[in-house]
Amino acid sequence: MKHTFLKQIVVAGLAVMTAVSIAGCGGSKDGDSNGKSAKIGFITAYTGPGAAYGQAMKEGVDLAVDEINKDPNTKVKIDLKTYDTKLDKTEAINATKKAIEQDKVLAIEGPMTTGEIMAAGPIAQQDKVVCFTTGGTGPDVTNIGDYIFRNAIPGKLAIPQTVKKAQQKLGFKKVALLYSNNNDQMVGESKIYQQVFADNGIEVVDTETFADKDTDFSAQLTKIQAANPDVIAVAGLYQEGALIAKKAREMGMNQPIIGNNGFNSPEYIKQAGAAADGTMVATPWNPERQSEKAQNFRKAFVAKYGHEPDQFAAQAYDAMYIIHEAVEKSGTTTNRKKFRDALAQITNFEGATGVFSFDDHRDPSMDLDVLVIKDGKWTPLQ
Amino acid sequence: MFFQQLINGLNLGSAYAVIAIGYTLVFGVLNIINMAHGEIFMFGAFIGLMLVTAAGANIFVALIGAMLGGAVLGFLLEYLALRPLRRRKVTHLAPLISTIGVSIFLESLALKIWGPQTQSFPPQFEGALMDAGLFKVSMIQIVGFCTAIVLMVLLTLLLDKTKIGKAVKATSENIETAGLLGINTSRIITFTVMLASSLGAAAGVLVGLSFNAIEPTMGMTMSFKGLAVLIMGGLGNIRGAMMGGFILGIAEVFSVAYGASSYRDAVAFGIIILILFFRPEGLFSKAGKGGRP
């Protein structure tokens, strides 16, 4: 019994390996016959603590590369090299070095997070190789240098759109702000919040702080409850965000919560449970968006992986298409400087996440959708 | 709002108190600071969580299970990391370093087993908020607070009334004299570390319940607070640790309530510095007793 089962596994394994190698050969033959392919490095963390995001990004990128290489209109194919960082800065640095020096890629999509690109970005900048991150939302990411690009949405873009759209729909006047004061990014984003509130005539009735890793928010929330705001705005990571939402709901505070980038994680809903309802964030990916690109992406993604794509998959997918467009426009598969210049010229690119342009600081400039959590699901804000 | 914040402070303080008692017990008997206590606290929280989520136990069973688990960890800590050093009569700092080693080991182990994501007890343990007019309090806060008080009362009774408790106190006062009087001090030391660890594990469950965030690095922050309380209450003084825990918890909450939340830790630790300025031996120690009860 056992033996036959083992044999079956071995046979199945061999069959899969053969299939993969045949498919692999077929792919490379095609590449040869069309003559040209560009080597693109993709650095992400599809194992380890960040696997939830990294896996989604990998799925998005793999789908994009598949589509590009199958499309008969494609002039230059993508030869993808994928590296796993396990969400470790050192691994991100190693992967970047390997991609640049050993595999001699034209450009890199990634690394995944702010911390990783802050560590690995300067190396790519020094070697004059483009790093295009889809997850690094920190304020200083593109300050590393002119070879660092992103379609990750920084707070300066997300917060004003979230607040404005939420105010249009809900018409609130008083807000309480709660932010993490030992996290540079969140302190920066709290200032953006303050500015946006002032610009829109929203009164800030209370400002409270906490620290990353805090677990007790009862004192701050008791104070906020007494100040009785119409909404609560939070600049923090999803761990603390989920605890704040839970505690607030437990205390009987039912105000909507405005979140920032830190809330853009499937973990937020998982950890906050029913308390997550009524939380709003801005996101580039709205599964309900009625555009051909968005719906085609969604269909192809579901067909390939059997589950819905999230924001991270959509952004990584779009980034690969943007890179591909820049490759074709630059007319080169090896000149890294020419590629950079072509990438910087990308404007009004229509992808799954909408119409995309780089601003003059290589940050995204695009319209975002505001989503609100209803019954444990992200839905467009009505 | 004053009473609501007082409730918040008592709730936080009871957690600090239970964790500080663990430090205090070990310090009193062994004269070392057990840096692994925070990680045993974290393991307690996870054991409690596992019992509730995987085994479907009720919260008191989970608490007892976590305490037993904590006691086992305490035994291993004493047997593997402290006893070999005590035998060789090495420098005073060596056990401190070896407990730091244990703490790093336990944290990495927890990361490996449970992953880095924050977990929490299922929602049925959160319970509804009861409105008592002046303040609102949840069932879980009451349970947490009462359990902490019961544990402290039991511990006091154990130390004051039972033979083994008196032996612990004697060993803490002077280990050599206690040995001469026929107390098996080695066994008492093991017992004390196990007792302290099981209290730490219980604190883990209580904190996990009331603040809903259980993750592998939760021991770190708590152990700093526990250390602060240990020093404020008077090194090795059980009653000092209890009162110190409540003072720190209430001080933190009130500095948010009537000051600014950014200065929370600054105010709380400022108070500790002030107390030590006027009573360097700690709040509840009598000078001349070397900080012991």
XYZ file of C-alpha atoms in Angstrom:
675
model
C 0.000 0.000 0.000
C 2.547 2.482 1.196
C 4.882 1.628 -1.615
C 2.375 2.211 -4.373
C 1.436 5.523 -2.809
C 5.073 6.567 -2.689
C 5.536 5.453 -6.256
C 2.565 7.528 -7.310
C 4.055 10.580 -5.679
C 7.398 10.013 -7.359
C 5.784 9.481 -10.747
C 3.603 12.553 -10.317
C 6.631 14.571 -9.291
C 8.626 13.413 -12.298
C 5.720 14.193 -14.591
C 5.473 17.724 -13.223
C 9.218 18.238 -13.550
C 9.237 17.030 -17.135
C 6.279 19.224 -17.978
C 7.993 22.224 -16.417
C 11.251 21.596 -18.241
C 9.481 21.112 -21.547
C 7.509 24.279 -20.992
C 10.729 26.015 -20.012
C 12.441 24.903 -23.209
C 9.481 26.012 -25.279
C 9.613 29.427 -23.650
C 13.267 29.986 -24.302
C 12.985 28.784 -27.893
C 10.272 31.356 -28.485
C 12.500 33.963 -26.924
C 15.262 33.063 -29.311
C 13.073 33.118 -32.377
C 11.821 36.616 -31.584
C 15.358 37.623 -30.884
C 15.008 39.906 -27.894
C 14.284 39.627 -24.222
C 15.058 41.919 -21.322
C 16.305 40.517 -18.035
C 14.278 41.952 -15.148
C 14.985 41.161 -11.496
C 12.025 40.788 -9.144
C 12.892 41.019 -5.453
C 10.160 40.220 -2.952
C 9.530 38.230 0.213
C 7.319 35.310 -0.706
C 8.374 33.283 2.311
C 8.874 34.433 5.900
C 6.846 36.931 7.920
C 5.917 39.067 4.886
C 4.762 36.120 2.812
C 1.150 37.347 2.693
C 2.221 40.389 0.670
C 5.155 38.799 -1.154
C 3.074 35.898 -2.395
C 0.425 38.266 -3.735
C 3.065 40.361 -5.503
C 4.681 37.278 -6.999
C 1.327 36.104 -8.334
C 0.712 39.521 -9.888
C 4.151 39.690 -11.491
C 4.061 36.094 -12.766
C 0.695 36.738 -14.379
C 1.952 39.945 -16.021
C 5.080 38.221 -17.394
C 2.976 35.309 -18.711
C 0.622 37.676 -20.503
C 3.417 39.842 -21.905
C 5.407 36.889 -23.237
C 2.327 35.291 -24.819
C 1.072 38.472 -26.456
C 1.867 38.384 -30.211
C 2.289 42.190 -30.182
C 5.151 41.980 -27.707
C 8.416 43.155 -29.233
C 10.676 42.527 -26.255
C 9.938 39.631 -23.933
C 10.612 39.606 -20.213
C 13.202 37.221 -18.818
C 12.221 37.264 -15.139
C 14.656 36.492 -12.318
C 12.891 36.189 -8.943
C 14.657 36.561 -5.579
C 13.232 35.892 -2.113
C 14.267 38.186 0.763
C 12.233 36.541 3.545
C 11.554 40.153 4.661
C 15.167 40.486 5.777
C 17.150 43.634 4.965
C 20.415 41.733 4.574
C 18.778 39.302 2.167
C 17.371 42.265 0.228
C 20.880 43.715 -0.092
C 22.289 40.354 -1.194
C 19.519 39.835 -3.745
C 20.053 43.328 -5.156
C 23.807 42.742 -5.496
C 23.244 39.346 -7.076
C 20.723 40.731 -9.557
C 22.980 43.600 -10.565
C 26.417 41.973 -10.581
C 25.834 38.309 -11.283
C 22.597 38.144 -13.248
C 23.178 41.548 -14.882
C 19.509 42.544 -14.949
C 18.318 45.628 -16.803
C 16.177 46.773 -13.876
C 14.688 45.540 -10.615
C 11.072 45.427 -9.484
C 11.222 45.590 -5.689
C 12.372 45.230 -2.973
C 9.098 44.872 -1.180
C 9.029 47.082 1.915
C 10.253 50.510 2.979
C 12.854 48.986 5.284
C 14.231 46.742 2.553
C 14.428 49.434 -0.115
C 15.996 51.878 2.313
C 18.706 49.249 2.848
C 19.124 47.966 -0.712
C 18.124 51.062 -2.709
C 21.411 52.956 -2.190
C 23.312 50.027 -3.759
C 21.142 50.077 -6.871
C 21.408 53.871 -6.962
C 25.208 53.685 -6.799
C 25.333 51.093 -9.591
C 22.770 53.110 -11.556
C 20.173 50.351 -11.807
C 16.470 51.129 -11.464
C 14.673 49.843 -8.355
C 10.908 50.061 -8.801
C 9.184 49.237 -5.513
C 5.507 48.427 -5.280
C 5.330 48.236 -1.494
C 7.752 50.821 -0.093
C 5.400 53.588 1.072
C 7.800 55.388 3.457
C 8.322 59.126 2.949
C 12.032 58.956 2.102
C 12.088 56.056 -0.352
C 12.477 58.101 -3.541
C 14.897 60.480 -1.805
C 17.512 57.731 -2.168
C 18.156 58.934 -5.693
C 17.002 59.266 -9.277
C 17.062 55.521 -9.988
C 14.436 54.761 -7.327
C 10.842 54.620 -8.583
C 7.624 53.421 -7.017
C 3.935 52.917 -7.535
C 3.505 52.246 -3.827
C 1.253 54.998 -2.513
C 2.971 57.341 -0.026
C 0.997 59.123 2.691
C 1.238 62.503 0.969
C -0.932 61.067 -1.810
C -3.203 58.724 0.158
C -4.198 60.816 3.186
C -5.553 63.940 1.436
C -7.657 61.784 -0.911
C -8.989 59.610 1.939
C -9.954 62.574 4.111
C -11.526 64.568 1.273
C -13.569 61.688 -0.100
C -14.640 60.546 3.354
C -15.731 64.071 4.226
C -17.717 64.414 1.004
C -19.648 61.246 1.800
C -19.982 61.563 5.558
C -19.814 65.330 6.098
C -17.981 65.191 9.418
C -16.736 68.286 11.251
C -14.827 67.054 14.311
C -12.013 64.564 14.287
C -9.661 63.012 16.847
C -6.178 62.043 15.704
C -4.222 59.127 17.130
C -0.708 58.332 15.906
C 2.386 56.332 16.733
C 5.057 58.744 17.944
C 8.038 56.404 17.822
C 7.598 55.618 14.142
C 9.057 58.261 11.797
C 6.659 57.477 9.021
C 3.602 57.783 11.271
C 4.806 61.061 12.806
C 5.224 62.391 9.247
C 1.774 61.173 8.287
C 0.199 62.728 11.399
C 1.502 66.091 10.135
C -0.071 65.427 6.733
C -3.359 64.655 8.528
C -3.151 67.925 10.529
C -2.515 69.892 7.332
C -5.366 68.228 5.455
C -7.780 68.767 8.366
C -6.827 72.451 8.507
C -7.253 72.825 4.730
C -10.717 71.257 4.811
C -12.002 73.132 7.852
C -12.156 70.054 10.048
C -11.698 70.691 13.754
C -9.237 68.441 15.591
C -10.805 67.957 19.027
C -8.070 65.725 20.458
C -4.635 64.469 19.445
C -3.228 61.425 21.214
C -0.142 59.318 20.665
C 0.987 55.775 21.309
C 4.067 53.735 20.497
C 4.516 50.823 18.093
C 3.995 47.579 20.046
C 1.711 49.262 22.588
C -1.212 47.092 23.567
C -3.159 49.294 25.976
C -5.052 52.147 24.359
C -7.800 52.543 26.964
C -6.461 55.796 28.438
C -6.178 57.539 25.071
C -9.554 56.249 23.892
C -11.284 57.260 27.129
C -10.033 60.773 26.503
C -11.117 60.692 22.865
C -14.526 59.380 23.892
C -14.959 62.385 26.168
C -13.995 64.748 23.326
C -16.667 63.049 21.177
C -15.344 63.431 17.618
C -17.320 62.504 14.480
C -14.476 60.334 13.178
C -11.206 58.945 14.505
C -8.139 59.251 12.286
C -5.231 56.907 12.935
C -1.642 56.883 11.665
C -0.229 53.542 12.664
C 0.464 49.993 11.620
C -2.304 47.452 11.332
C -1.341 45.631 14.560
C -1.977 48.691 16.704
C -4.754 49.817 14.368
C -6.650 46.567 14.960
C -6.246 46.863 18.737
C -7.438 50.489 18.671
C -10.503 49.551 16.613
C -11.319 46.651 18.929
C -10.946 48.696 22.096
C -12.925 51.625 20.678
C -15.829 49.368 19.669
C -15.677 47.596 23.023
C -15.993 50.983 24.733
C -19.066 51.688 22.646
C -17.475 54.180 20.246
C -18.983 53.594 16.819
C -17.333 56.426 14.885
C -15.838 55.643 11.475
C -12.065 55.209 11.555
C -9.817 56.723 8.898
C -6.699 54.644 8.425
C -3.485 55.288 6.559
C -1.138 53.033 4.614
C -0.451 50.913 7.670
C -4.026 49.605 7.543
C -3.701 48.248 4.009
C -3.312 44.634 5.014
C -5.596 41.627 5.040
C -4.328 41.103 8.598
C -6.175 44.228 9.772
C -9.592 42.689 9.205
C -8.418 39.328 10.506
C -7.143 40.778 13.767
C -9.836 43.380 14.395
C -12.710 41.075 13.385
C -16.124 42.725 13.523
C -14.534 45.857 15.019
C -12.916 46.581 11.639
C -16.278 47.589 10.155
C -16.413 51.301 9.395
C -12.687 51.680 8.748
C -11.749 53.631 5.621
C -8.522 53.646 3.638
C -7.421 54.860 0.238
C -6.192 52.178 -2.118
C -5.107 52.014 -5.737
C -6.970 48.714 -6.258
C -10.731 48.597 -6.270
C -12.042 45.231 -7.450
C -15.319 46.862 -8.476
C -13.723 49.455 -10.745
C -15.502 49.415 -14.094
C -12.578 49.547 -16.456
C -11.600 46.972 -19.044
C -8.058 46.672 -17.727
C -9.152 46.164 -14.137
C -11.797 43.575 -14.988
C -9.538 41.693 -17.433
C -6.833 41.533 -14.781
C -9.292 40.325 -12.193
C -10.662 37.605 -14.484
C -7.222 36.391 -15.567
C -6.002 36.400 -11.976
C -8.951 34.408 -10.658
C -8.643 31.967 -13.570
C -4.962 31.394 -12.855
C -4.903 31.320 -9.051
C -8.482 30.611 -8.003
C -8.758 33.564 -5.628
C -9.337 37.322 -5.877
C -6.323 39.596 -6.335
C -5.549 42.188 -3.677
C -3.915 45.608 -3.827
C -0.397 44.166 -3.692
C -0.966 41.780 -6.586
C -2.534 44.553 -8.672
C 0.292 47.024 -8.040
C 2.996 44.441 -8.748
C 1.150 43.424 -11.932
C 0.904 47.016 -13.122
C 4.528 47.723 -12.245
C 5.694 44.876 -14.489
C 3.617 46.273 -17.377
C 5.037 49.748 -16.754
C 8.559 48.318 -16.780
C 7.790 46.454 -19.985
C 6.444 49.578 -21.651
C 9.607 51.465 -20.671
C 11.757 48.617 -22.049
C 10.032 48.783 -25.423
C 10.117 52.578 -25.528
C 13.794 52.713 -24.612
C 14.701 50.380 -27.482
C 17.346 48.643 -25.399
C 17.610 45.514 -23.287
C 20.986 46.331 -21.713
C 21.418 50.101 -21.398
C 20.327 50.838 -17.831
C 20.558 54.634 -18.220
C 18.355 54.688 -21.316
C 15.848 52.458 -19.548
C 15.729 54.798 -16.551
C 15.042 57.799 -18.747
C 12.291 55.963 -20.618
C 10.710 54.871 -17.317
C 10.742 58.433 -15.978
C 8.826 59.518 -19.096
C 5.880 57.174 -18.440
C 2.659 59.192 -18.211
C -1.018 58.283 -18.307
C -0.298 54.580 -18.327
C -3.578 52.719 -18.022
C -3.328 49.652 -15.826
C -5.459 47.579 -13.501
C -5.101 50.205 -10.774
C -6.158 53.083 -13.007
C -4.371 55.835 -14.908
C -0.823 56.150 -13.681
C 1.947 58.727 -14.075
C 5.189 59.371 -12.237
C 5.486 62.829 -10.700
C 8.818 64.656 -11.010
C 10.007 62.923 -7.837
C 9.350 59.437 -9.329
C 6.409 58.969 -6.953
C 2.992 57.911 -8.246
C 0.479 60.505 -9.298
C -2.923 58.884 -9.631
C -6.514 58.880 -8.477
C -7.219 56.555 -5.559
C -10.382 54.850 -4.448
C -11.553 55.046 -0.875
C -12.766 51.743 0.502
C -14.676 51.095 3.692
C -14.924 47.805 5.552
C -18.449 46.440 5.672
C -19.216 43.026 7.192
C -15.521 42.170 7.160
C -14.977 43.086 3.486
C -13.477 46.078 1.689
C -16.251 47.797 -0.268
C -16.269 51.109 -2.181
C -17.280 54.032 0.016
C -20.867 54.964 -0.865
C -13.780 60.365 33.186
C -11.704 60.280 36.387
C -13.238 56.987 37.531
C -13.017 55.475 34.061
C -9.316 56.317 33.907
C -8.869 54.948 37.435
C -10.362 51.644 36.244
C -8.043 51.679 33.228
C -5.093 52.306 35.544
C -6.034 49.540 37.963
C -6.448 47.132 35.068
C -3.011 47.954 33.653
C -1.478 48.083 37.107
C -2.699 44.628 38.094
C -0.871 43.201 35.081
C 2.327 45.052 36.006
C 2.002 43.883 39.606
C 1.696 40.190 38.761
C 4.678 40.300 36.413
C 6.775 42.287 38.890
C 6.114 39.745 41.645
C 7.820 37.120 39.501
C 10.955 39.241 39.256
C 10.809 40.003 42.930
C 10.560 36.377 44.057
C 13.586 35.336 42.029
C 15.566 38.378 43.035
C 14.741 37.867 46.693
C 16.007 34.302 46.745
C 18.781 34.265 44.143
C 19.857 37.901 44.083
C 19.744 37.907 40.309
C 17.460 39.549 37.800
C 15.801 36.930 35.663
C 15.855 38.450 32.195
C 13.925 35.482 30.764
C 10.873 36.294 32.875
C 9.302 38.424 30.130
C 9.609 35.565 27.644
C 8.104 33.059 30.081
C 5.275 35.581 30.439
C 4.909 35.533 26.638
C 4.935 31.726 26.529
C 2.241 31.694 29.204
C 0.088 33.897 27.009
C 0.557 31.583 24.026
C -0.085 28.418 26.047
C -3.305 29.958 27.348
C -4.269 30.968 23.827
C -3.553 27.487 22.451
C -5.605 25.857 25.185
C -8.532 28.127 24.381
C -8.356 28.017 20.581
C -7.064 24.508 19.898
C -8.397 22.604 22.888
C -11.521 24.664 23.498
C -10.780 25.060 27.192
C -12.453 27.717 29.305
C -10.426 30.606 30.577
C -9.701 29.280 34.055
C -8.466 25.967 32.686
C -6.302 27.949 30.260
C -4.948 29.997 33.149
C -4.052 26.912 35.155
C -2.562 25.220 32.082
C -0.429 28.276 31.375
C 0.739 28.325 35.009
C 1.742 24.669 34.791
C 3.535 25.350 31.508
C 5.255 28.321 33.118
C 6.339 26.165 36.053
C 7.878 23.611 33.666
C 9.729 26.386 31.828
C 10.865 27.759 35.186
C 12.185 24.352 36.182
C 14.109 24.043 32.911
C 15.430 27.567 33.291
C 16.702 26.847 36.787
C 18.039 23.400 35.964
C 19.764 24.262 32.679
C 20.706 27.920 32.908
C 21.113 28.796 36.591
C 22.092 25.697 38.570
C 25.251 24.809 36.581
C 26.514 28.348 37.120
C 25.696 28.309 40.833
C 27.646 25.090 41.290
C 30.767 26.598 39.769
C 30.457 29.771 41.820
C 31.092 32.005 38.835
C 30.821 35.796 38.814
C 27.621 37.478 39.868
C 26.867 38.638 36.321
C 27.023 35.201 34.700
C 23.464 34.089 35.619
C 22.145 37.417 34.334
C 23.789 36.795 30.973
C 22.586 33.212 30.822
C 18.990 34.315 31.468
C 19.366 36.830 28.633
C 20.422 33.882 26.476
C 17.330 31.946 27.542
C 15.132 34.938 26.758
C 16.518 35.210 23.215
C 16.120 31.461 22.758
C 12.500 31.504 23.927
C 11.622 34.487 21.747
C 13.091 32.847 18.639
C 11.349 29.596 19.494
C 8.017 31.396 19.780
C 8.625 33.112 16.440
C 9.278 29.715 14.913
C 6.215 28.057 16.446
C 3.615 30.808 16.290
C 4.959 33.271 13.714
C 5.285 37.022 14.121
C 1.633 37.971 13.676
C -0.326 39.313 16.616
C -2.971 36.899 17.794
C -5.801 37.326 20.221
C -8.330 35.377 22.211
C -11.557 34.626 20.347
C -14.242 37.320 20.615
C -16.474 35.426 23.045
C -13.916 36.230 25.729
C -14.231 39.956 25.201
C -17.642 40.261 26.720
C -19.955 43.217 26.920
C -19.292 46.447 28.696
C -21.174 46.989 31.917
C -22.234 50.504 32.749
C -21.784 51.286 36.426
C -22.772 54.925 36.093
C -19.449 56.547 36.892
C -17.508 54.160 34.713
C -17.824 51.279 32.319
C -16.078 48.021 32.870
C -15.964 44.794 30.908
C -16.312 41.315 32.351
C -12.801 40.496 31.225
C -11.373 43.475 33.098
C -13.119 42.340 36.261
C -11.932 38.755 35.799
C -8.387 39.928 35.082
C -8.281 42.256 38.043
C -9.800 39.741 40.481
C -7.523 36.947 39.292
C -4.512 39.179 39.848
C -5.711 40.035 43.361
C -6.470 36.375 44.171
C -3.023 35.323 42.955
C -1.383 37.972 45.107
C -3.390 36.995 48.193
C -2.605 33.292 47.644
C 1.065 34.101 47.240
C 1.122 36.150 50.439
C -0.621 33.316 52.329
C 1.797 30.791 50.851
C 4.813 32.796 51.949
C 3.503 33.740 55.403
C 1.614 30.667 56.524
C 3.077 27.544 54.957
C 6.274 25.743 55.793
C 7.644 25.916 52.277
C 6.782 29.613 52.100
C 8.662 30.260 55.304
C 11.589 28.307 53.876
C 11.520 30.553 50.817
C 11.614 33.600 53.063
C 14.434 32.158 55.144
C 16.452 31.319 52.036
C 15.871 34.819 50.750
C 17.098 36.304 54.022
C 20.320 34.346 54.126
C 20.949 31.305 52.030
C 23.809 29.923 54.138
C 22.009 30.234 57.455
C 18.918 28.675 55.923
C 21.093 25.774 54.761
C 22.571 25.397 58.246
C 19.060 25.309 59.697
C 18.303 22.255 57.596
C 16.490 23.800 54.673
C 17.237 22.153 51.331
C 18.072 25.494 49.721
C 18.676 24.021 46.282
C 15.149 22.646 46.241
C 13.762 25.935 47.556
C 15.512 27.837 44.790
C 14.022 25.539 42.154
C 10.601 25.896 43.770
C 10.885 29.678 43.813
C 11.887 29.961 40.161
C 9.019 27.650 39.214
C 6.564 29.646 41.321
C 7.766 32.930 39.842
C 7.560 31.551 36.317
C 4.047 30.239 36.793
C 2.999 33.684 38.050
C 4.668 35.198 34.990
C 2.749 32.817 32.729
C -0.495 33.727 34.519
C 0.278 37.399 33.948
C 0.758 36.561 30.272
C -2.748 35.125 30.037
C -4.253 38.082 31.906
C -2.477 40.639 29.723
C -3.352 38.655 26.594
C -6.992 38.676 27.657
C -7.345 42.315 28.565
C -5.231 43.846 25.782
C -5.906 41.266 23.059
C -2.424 41.197 21.601
C -0.273 38.114 21.913
C 2.938 38.043 19.911
C 6.504 36.777 20.424
C 8.052 40.122 21.377
C 5.378 41.083 23.916
C 7.681 39.997 26.756
C 10.232 42.694 26.044
C 8.154 45.789 26.815
C 6.517 44.169 29.795
C 9.814 43.080 31.281
C 11.083 46.680 31.324
C 7.985 47.730 33.186
C 8.372 44.786 35.542
C 11.982 45.735 36.256
C 10.996 49.322 36.977
C 8.385 48.095 39.435
C 10.894 45.722 41.044
C 13.220 48.625 41.788
C 10.498 51.056 42.828
C 8.886 48.610 45.219
C 12.197 47.745 46.857
C 14.285 44.921 45.464
C 12.883 41.609 46.541
C 9.905 43.080 48.395
C 6.660 41.327 47.447
C 4.254 43.934 48.815
C 6.385 46.634 47.225
C 6.073 44.929 43.851
C 2.298 44.719 44.182
C 1.858 48.358 45.145
C 4.530 49.441 42.675
C 2.660 47.756 39.824
C -0.511 49.662 40.619
C 1.368 52.946 41.053
C 3.056 52.591 37.663
C -0.168 51.566 35.905
C -2.169 54.441 37.389
C 0.658 56.924 36.791
C 0.824 55.957 33.118
C -2.907 56.208 32.591
C -3.247 59.524 34.420
C -0.369 61.104 32.558
C -2.328 60.364 29.390
C -5.597 61.522 30.920
C -4.409 64.822 32.371
C -1.243 65.458 30.420
C -0.173 64.449 26.958
C 0.040 60.866 25.784
C 3.460 61.541 24.247
C 4.905 62.011 27.722
C 3.322 58.909 29.197
C 6.483 56.934 29.820
C 8.449 60.056 30.699
C 5.978 60.930 33.465
C 5.676 57.366 34.743
C 9.408 56.820 34.913
C 9.937 60.357 36.222
C 7.776 59.392 39.191
C 9.942 56.323 39.756
C 13.087 58.452 39.723
C 11.499 60.848 42.217
C 10.483 58.016 44.529
C 13.976 56.558 44.410
C 15.404 60.020 45.076
C 13.607 60.200 48.392
C 13.570 56.493 49.188
C 16.604 54.927 47.507
C 15.850 51.588 49.167
C 12.485 51.492 47.391
C 9.009 52.376 48.577
C 8.308 49.519 50.889
C 11.669 48.339 52.124
C 13.052 49.199 55.470
C 16.586 50.517 55.232
C 19.051 48.104 56.768
C 17.235 45.006 55.596
C 19.061 45.109 52.296
C 15.807 45.461 50.472
C 14.445 42.114 51.638
C 11.080 41.529 53.182
